[in-house]
PDB file of C-alpha atoms in Angstrom:
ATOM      1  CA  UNK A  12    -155.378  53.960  84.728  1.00 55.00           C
ATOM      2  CA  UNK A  13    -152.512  56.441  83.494  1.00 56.00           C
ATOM      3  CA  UNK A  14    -149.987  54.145  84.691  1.00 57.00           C
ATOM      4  CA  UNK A  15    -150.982  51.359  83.168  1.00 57.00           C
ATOM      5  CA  UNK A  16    -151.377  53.334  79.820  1.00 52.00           C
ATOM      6  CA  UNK A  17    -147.755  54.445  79.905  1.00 54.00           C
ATOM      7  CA  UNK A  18    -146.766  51.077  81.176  1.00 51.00           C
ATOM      8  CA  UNK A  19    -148.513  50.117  77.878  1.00 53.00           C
ATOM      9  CA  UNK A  20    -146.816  53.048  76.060  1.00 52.00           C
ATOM     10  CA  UNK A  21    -143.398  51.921  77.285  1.00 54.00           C
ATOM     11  CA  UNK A  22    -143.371  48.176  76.738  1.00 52.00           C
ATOM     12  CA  UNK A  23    -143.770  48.244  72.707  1.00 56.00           C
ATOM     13  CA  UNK A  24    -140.852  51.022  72.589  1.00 53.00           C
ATOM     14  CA  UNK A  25    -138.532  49.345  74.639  1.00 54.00           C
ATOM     15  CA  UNK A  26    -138.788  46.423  72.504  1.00 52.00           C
ATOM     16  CA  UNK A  27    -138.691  48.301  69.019  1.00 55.00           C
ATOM     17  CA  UNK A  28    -135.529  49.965  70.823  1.00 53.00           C
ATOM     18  CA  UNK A  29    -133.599  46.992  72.129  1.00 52.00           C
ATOM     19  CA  UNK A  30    -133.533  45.715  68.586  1.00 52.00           C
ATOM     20  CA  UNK A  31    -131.382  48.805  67.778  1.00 54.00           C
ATOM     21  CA  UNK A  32    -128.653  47.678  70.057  1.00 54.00           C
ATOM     22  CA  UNK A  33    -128.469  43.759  69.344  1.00 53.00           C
ATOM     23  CA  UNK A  34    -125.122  42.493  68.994  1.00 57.00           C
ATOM     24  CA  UNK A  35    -126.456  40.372  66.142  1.00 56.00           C
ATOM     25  CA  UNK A  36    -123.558  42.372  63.616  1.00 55.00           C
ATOM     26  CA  UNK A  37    -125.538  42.676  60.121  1.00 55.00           C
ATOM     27  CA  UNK A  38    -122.346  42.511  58.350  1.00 56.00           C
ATOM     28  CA  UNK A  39    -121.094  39.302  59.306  1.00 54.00           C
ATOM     29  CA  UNK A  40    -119.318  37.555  56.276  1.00 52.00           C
ATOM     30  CA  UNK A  41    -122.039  35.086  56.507  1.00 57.00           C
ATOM     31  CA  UNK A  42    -124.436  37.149  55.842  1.00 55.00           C
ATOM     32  CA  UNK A  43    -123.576  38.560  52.981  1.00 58.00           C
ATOM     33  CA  UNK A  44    -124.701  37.085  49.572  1.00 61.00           C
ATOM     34  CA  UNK A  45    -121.663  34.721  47.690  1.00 70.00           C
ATOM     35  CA  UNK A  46    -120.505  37.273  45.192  1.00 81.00           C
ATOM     36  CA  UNK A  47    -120.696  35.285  41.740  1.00 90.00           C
ATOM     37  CA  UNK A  48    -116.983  33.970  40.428  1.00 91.00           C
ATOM     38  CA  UNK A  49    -116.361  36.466  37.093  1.00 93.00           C
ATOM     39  CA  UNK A  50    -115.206  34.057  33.836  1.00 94.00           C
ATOM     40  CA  UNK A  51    -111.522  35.057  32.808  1.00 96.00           C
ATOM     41  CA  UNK A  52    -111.030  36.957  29.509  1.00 97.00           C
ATOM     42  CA  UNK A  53    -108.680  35.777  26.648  1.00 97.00           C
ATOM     43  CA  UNK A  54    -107.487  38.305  23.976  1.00 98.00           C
ATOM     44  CA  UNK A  55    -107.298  37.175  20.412  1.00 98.00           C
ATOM     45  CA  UNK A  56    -104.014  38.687  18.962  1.00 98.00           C
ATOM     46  CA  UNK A  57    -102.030  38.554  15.509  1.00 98.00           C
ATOM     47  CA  UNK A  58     -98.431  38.450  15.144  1.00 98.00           C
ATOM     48  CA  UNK A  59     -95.938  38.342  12.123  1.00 97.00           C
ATOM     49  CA  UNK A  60     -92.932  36.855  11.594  1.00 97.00           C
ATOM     50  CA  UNK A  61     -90.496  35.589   9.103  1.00 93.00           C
ATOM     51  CA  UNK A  62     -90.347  32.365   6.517  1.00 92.00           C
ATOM     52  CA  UNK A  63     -88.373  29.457   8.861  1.00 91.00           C
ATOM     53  CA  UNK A  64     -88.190  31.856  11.609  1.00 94.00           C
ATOM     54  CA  UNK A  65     -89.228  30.846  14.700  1.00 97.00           C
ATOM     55  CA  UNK A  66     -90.732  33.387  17.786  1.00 97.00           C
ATOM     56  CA  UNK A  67     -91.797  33.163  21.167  1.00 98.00           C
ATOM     57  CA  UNK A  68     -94.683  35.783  22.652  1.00 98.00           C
ATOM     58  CA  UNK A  69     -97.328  35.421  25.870  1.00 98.00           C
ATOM     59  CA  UNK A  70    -100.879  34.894  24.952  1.00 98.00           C
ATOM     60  CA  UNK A  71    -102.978  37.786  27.053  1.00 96.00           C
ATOM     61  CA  UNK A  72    -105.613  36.337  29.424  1.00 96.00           C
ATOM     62  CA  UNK A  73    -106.823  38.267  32.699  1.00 95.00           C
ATOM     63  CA  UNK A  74    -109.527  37.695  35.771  1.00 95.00           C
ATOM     64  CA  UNK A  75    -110.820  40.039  37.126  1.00 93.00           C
ATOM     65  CA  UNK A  76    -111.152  37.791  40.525  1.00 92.00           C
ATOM     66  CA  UNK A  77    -107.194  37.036  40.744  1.00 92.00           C
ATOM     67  CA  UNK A  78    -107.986  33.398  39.775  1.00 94.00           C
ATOM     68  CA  UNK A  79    -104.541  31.763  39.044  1.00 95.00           C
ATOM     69  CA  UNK A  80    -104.906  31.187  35.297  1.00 96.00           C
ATOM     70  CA  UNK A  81    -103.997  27.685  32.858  1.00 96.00           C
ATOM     71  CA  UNK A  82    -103.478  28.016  29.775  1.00 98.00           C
ATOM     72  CA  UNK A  83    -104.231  24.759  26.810  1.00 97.00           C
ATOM     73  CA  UNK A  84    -104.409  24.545  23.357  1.00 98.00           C
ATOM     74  CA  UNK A  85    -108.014  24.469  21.670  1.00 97.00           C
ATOM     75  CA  UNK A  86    -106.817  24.222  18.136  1.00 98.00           C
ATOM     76  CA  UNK A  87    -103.107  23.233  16.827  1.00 98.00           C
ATOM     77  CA  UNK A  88    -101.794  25.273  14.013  1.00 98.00           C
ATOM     78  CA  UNK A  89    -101.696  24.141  10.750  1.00 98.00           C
ATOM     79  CA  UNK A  90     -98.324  24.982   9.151  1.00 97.00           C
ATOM     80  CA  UNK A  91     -96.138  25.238  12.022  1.00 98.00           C
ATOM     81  CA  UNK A  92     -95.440  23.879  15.503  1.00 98.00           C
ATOM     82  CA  UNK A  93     -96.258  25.421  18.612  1.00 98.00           C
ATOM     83  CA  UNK A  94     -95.286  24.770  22.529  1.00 98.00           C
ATOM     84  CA  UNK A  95     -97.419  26.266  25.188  1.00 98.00           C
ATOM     85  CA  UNK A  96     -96.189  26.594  28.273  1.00 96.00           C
ATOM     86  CA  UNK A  97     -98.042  26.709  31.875  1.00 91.00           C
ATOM     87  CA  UNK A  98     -97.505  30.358  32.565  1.00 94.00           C
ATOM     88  CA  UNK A  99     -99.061  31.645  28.762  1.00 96.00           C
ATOM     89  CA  UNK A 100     -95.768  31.835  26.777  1.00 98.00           C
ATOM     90  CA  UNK A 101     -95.405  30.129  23.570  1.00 98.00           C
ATOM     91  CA  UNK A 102     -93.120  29.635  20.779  1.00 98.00           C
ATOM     92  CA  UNK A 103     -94.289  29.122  17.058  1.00 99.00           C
ATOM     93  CA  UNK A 104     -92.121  27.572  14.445  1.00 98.00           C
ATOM     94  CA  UNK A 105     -93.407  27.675  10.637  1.00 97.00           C
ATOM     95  CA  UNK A 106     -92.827  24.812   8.563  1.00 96.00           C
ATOM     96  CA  UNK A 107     -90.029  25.221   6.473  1.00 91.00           C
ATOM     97  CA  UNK A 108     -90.805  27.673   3.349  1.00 87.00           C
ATOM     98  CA  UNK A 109     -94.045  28.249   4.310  1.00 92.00           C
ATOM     99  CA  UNK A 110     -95.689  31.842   3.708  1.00 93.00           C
ATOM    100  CA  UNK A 111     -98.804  32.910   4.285  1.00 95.00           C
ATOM    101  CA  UNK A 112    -101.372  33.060   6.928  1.00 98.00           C
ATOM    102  CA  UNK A 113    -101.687  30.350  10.230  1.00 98.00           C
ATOM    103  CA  UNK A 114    -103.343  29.888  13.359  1.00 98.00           C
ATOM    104  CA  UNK A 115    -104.535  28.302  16.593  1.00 99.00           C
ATOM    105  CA  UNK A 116    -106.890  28.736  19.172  1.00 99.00           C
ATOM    106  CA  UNK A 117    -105.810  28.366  23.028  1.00 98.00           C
ATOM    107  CA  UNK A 118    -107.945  28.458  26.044  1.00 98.00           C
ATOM    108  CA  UNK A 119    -107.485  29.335  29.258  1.00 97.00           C
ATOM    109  CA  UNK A 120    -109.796  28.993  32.846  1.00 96.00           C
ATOM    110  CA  UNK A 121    -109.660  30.171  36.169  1.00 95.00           C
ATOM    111  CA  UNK A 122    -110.268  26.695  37.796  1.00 94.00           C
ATOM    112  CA  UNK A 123    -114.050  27.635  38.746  1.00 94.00           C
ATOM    113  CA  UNK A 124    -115.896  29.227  35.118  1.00 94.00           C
ATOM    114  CA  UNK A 125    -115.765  27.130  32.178  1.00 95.00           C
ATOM    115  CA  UNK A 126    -112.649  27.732  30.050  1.00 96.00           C
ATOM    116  CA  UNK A 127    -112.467  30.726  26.709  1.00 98.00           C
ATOM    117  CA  UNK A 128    -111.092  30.730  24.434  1.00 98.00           C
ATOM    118  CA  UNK A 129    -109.425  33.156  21.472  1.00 98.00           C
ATOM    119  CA  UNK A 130    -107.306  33.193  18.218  1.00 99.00           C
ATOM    120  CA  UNK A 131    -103.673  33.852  17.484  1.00 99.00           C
ATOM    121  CA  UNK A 132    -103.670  34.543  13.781  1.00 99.00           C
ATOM    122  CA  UNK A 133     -99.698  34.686  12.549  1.00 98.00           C
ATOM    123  CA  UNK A 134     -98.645  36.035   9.161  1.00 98.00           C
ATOM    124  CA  UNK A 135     -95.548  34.296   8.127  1.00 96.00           C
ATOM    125  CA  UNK A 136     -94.306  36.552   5.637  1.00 93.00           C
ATOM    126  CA  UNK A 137     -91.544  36.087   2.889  1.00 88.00           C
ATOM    127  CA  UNK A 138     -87.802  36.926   3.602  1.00 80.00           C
ATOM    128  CA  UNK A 139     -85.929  38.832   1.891  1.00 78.00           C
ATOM    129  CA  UNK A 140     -82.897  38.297   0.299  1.00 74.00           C
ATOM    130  CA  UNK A 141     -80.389  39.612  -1.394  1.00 74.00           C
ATOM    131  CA  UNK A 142     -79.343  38.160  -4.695  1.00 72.00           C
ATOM    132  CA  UNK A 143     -75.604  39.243  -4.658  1.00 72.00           C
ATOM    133  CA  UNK A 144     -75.677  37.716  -1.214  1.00 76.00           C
ATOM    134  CA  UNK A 145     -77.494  34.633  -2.244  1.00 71.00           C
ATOM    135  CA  UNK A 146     -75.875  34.029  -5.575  1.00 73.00           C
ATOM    136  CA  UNK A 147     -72.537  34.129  -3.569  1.00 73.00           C
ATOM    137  CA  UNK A 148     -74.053  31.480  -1.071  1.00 74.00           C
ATOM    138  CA  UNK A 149     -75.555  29.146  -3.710  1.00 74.00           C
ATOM    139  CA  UNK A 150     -72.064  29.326  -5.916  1.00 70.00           C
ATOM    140  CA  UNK A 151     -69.796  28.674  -2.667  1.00 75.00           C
ATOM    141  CA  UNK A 152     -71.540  25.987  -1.572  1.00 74.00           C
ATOM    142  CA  UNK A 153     -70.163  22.264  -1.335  1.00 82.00           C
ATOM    143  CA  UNK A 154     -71.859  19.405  -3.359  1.00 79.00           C
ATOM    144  CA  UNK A 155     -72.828  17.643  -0.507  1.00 83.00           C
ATOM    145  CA  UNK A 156     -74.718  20.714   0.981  1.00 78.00           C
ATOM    146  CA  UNK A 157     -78.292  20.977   1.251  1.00 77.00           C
ATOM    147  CA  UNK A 158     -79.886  22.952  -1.888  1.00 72.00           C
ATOM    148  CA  UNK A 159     -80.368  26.797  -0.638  1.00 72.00           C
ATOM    149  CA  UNK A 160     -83.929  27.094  -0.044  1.00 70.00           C
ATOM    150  CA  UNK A 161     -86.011  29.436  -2.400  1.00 66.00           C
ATOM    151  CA  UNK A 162     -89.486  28.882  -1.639  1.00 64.00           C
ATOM    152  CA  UNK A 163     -90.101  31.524   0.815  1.00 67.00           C
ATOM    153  CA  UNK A 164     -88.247  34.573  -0.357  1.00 66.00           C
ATOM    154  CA  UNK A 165     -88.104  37.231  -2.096  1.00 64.00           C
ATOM    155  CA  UNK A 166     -84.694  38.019  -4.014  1.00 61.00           C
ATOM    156  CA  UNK A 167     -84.267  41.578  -4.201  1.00 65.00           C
ATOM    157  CA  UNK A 168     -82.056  43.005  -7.218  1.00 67.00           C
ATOM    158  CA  UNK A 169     -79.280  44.677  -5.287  1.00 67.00           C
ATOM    159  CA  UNK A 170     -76.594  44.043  -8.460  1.00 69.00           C
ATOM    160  CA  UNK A 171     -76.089  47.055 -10.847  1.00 74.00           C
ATOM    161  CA  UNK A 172     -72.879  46.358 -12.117  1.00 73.00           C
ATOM    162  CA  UNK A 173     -73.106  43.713 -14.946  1.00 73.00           C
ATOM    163  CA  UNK A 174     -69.363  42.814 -13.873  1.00 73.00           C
ATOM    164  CA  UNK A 175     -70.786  42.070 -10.081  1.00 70.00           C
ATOM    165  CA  UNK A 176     -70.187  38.161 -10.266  1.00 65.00           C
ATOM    166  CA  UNK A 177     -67.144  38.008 -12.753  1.00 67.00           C
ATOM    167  CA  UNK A 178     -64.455  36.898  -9.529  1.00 68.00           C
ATOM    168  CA  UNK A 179     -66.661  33.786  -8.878  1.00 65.00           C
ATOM    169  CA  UNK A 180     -66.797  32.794 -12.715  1.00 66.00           C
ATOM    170  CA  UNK A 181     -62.897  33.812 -13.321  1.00 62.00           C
ATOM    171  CA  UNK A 182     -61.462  31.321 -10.320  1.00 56.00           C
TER     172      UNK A 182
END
C-alpha cells in the first residue's frame, strides 16, 4: 500500500514538472499580441515672410512607428501659391502685393492610420522701402516699364535734406 501511495504521489508531480521544461517557447513572435499601429503626428506651424517674396520650409510630421510618411494638401491657400513636394518641403509664393494673413492645411499618413492633418498660418508682411531709393527707381524708369508697385510697402522717410532729389530734377 505505501508504494502505490507514492506511486500516486509521484505521477501528478512529474506531470506538473514536465510542463516546466516544454520546449513550447512562450515568447514566440506568434504569440505575442499585434502591437496596435500608432497614427503619425502633424505640427501646425506659422511662418512670415515678405510682400512678393517667395519661401520654401518643411512641414513637421513624425511616427512614432518609423512609418515612411506622404505628405498632401487638405486645403490650398488663398492668396498665394504653394507646391508640396513628396518628402514635406514646400514653397509658398504670395500673390503679388498682397499683405496680410494666409493659410493651408496639409495632411500627411503613415500608409496604415487614417491621414492628420494641421495648419500653416503665414503672415505676409509689408516691405519696406526706402523712399530716396524708390523715388530714384520710379524717376529712372523707362516709359515702357511696368509701374513700380506700391501696394505692399511701406516707404520709410530716409530724406532729410530738402535738396536730396535736386540732380534728378536739374538733368
Amino acid at each position: 500500500m505505501h508504494k502505490r501511495l507514492s506511486l500516486l504521489l509521484a505521477l501528478p508531480l512529474t506531470l506538473s514538472l514536465s510542463g516546466c521544461f516544454d520546449d513550447d517557447d512562450d515568447n514566440d513572435v506568434e504569440d505575442m499580441p499585434d502591437q496596435e499601429n500608432v497614427a503619425p503626428e502633424a505640427i501646425s506651424e506659422s511662418f512670415t515672410t515678405q510682400v512678393d517674396t517667395a519661401f520654401s520650409e518643411e512641414l513637421t510630421a513624425t511616427d512614432a512607428d518609423g512609418d515612411a510618411l506622404t505628405y498632401a494638401v487638405g486645403e490650398e491657400p488663398q492668396q498665394g501659391t504653394l507646391e508640396l513636394s513628396d518628402d514635406g518641403s514646400f514653397t509658398y509664393t504670395p500673390s503679388e502685393e498682397v499683405t496680410g494673413e494666409d493659410s493651408f492645411v496639409y495632411t500627411v499618413s503613415d500608409g496604415v492610420n487614417d491621414p492628420v492633418s494641421a495648419t500653416i498660418t503665414i503672415t505676409i508682411e509689408a516691405q519696406q522701402v526706402a523712399t530716396s531709393e524708390y523715388v530714384r527707381s520710379a524717376f529712372n524708369q523707362a516709359p515702357t516699364d511696368e509701374p513700380l508697385p506700391v501696394n505692399g510697402r511701406e516707404l520709410q522717410q530716409d530724406v532729410e535734406d530738402p535738396d536730396a532729389f535736386n540732380d534728378l530734377i536739374d538733368q
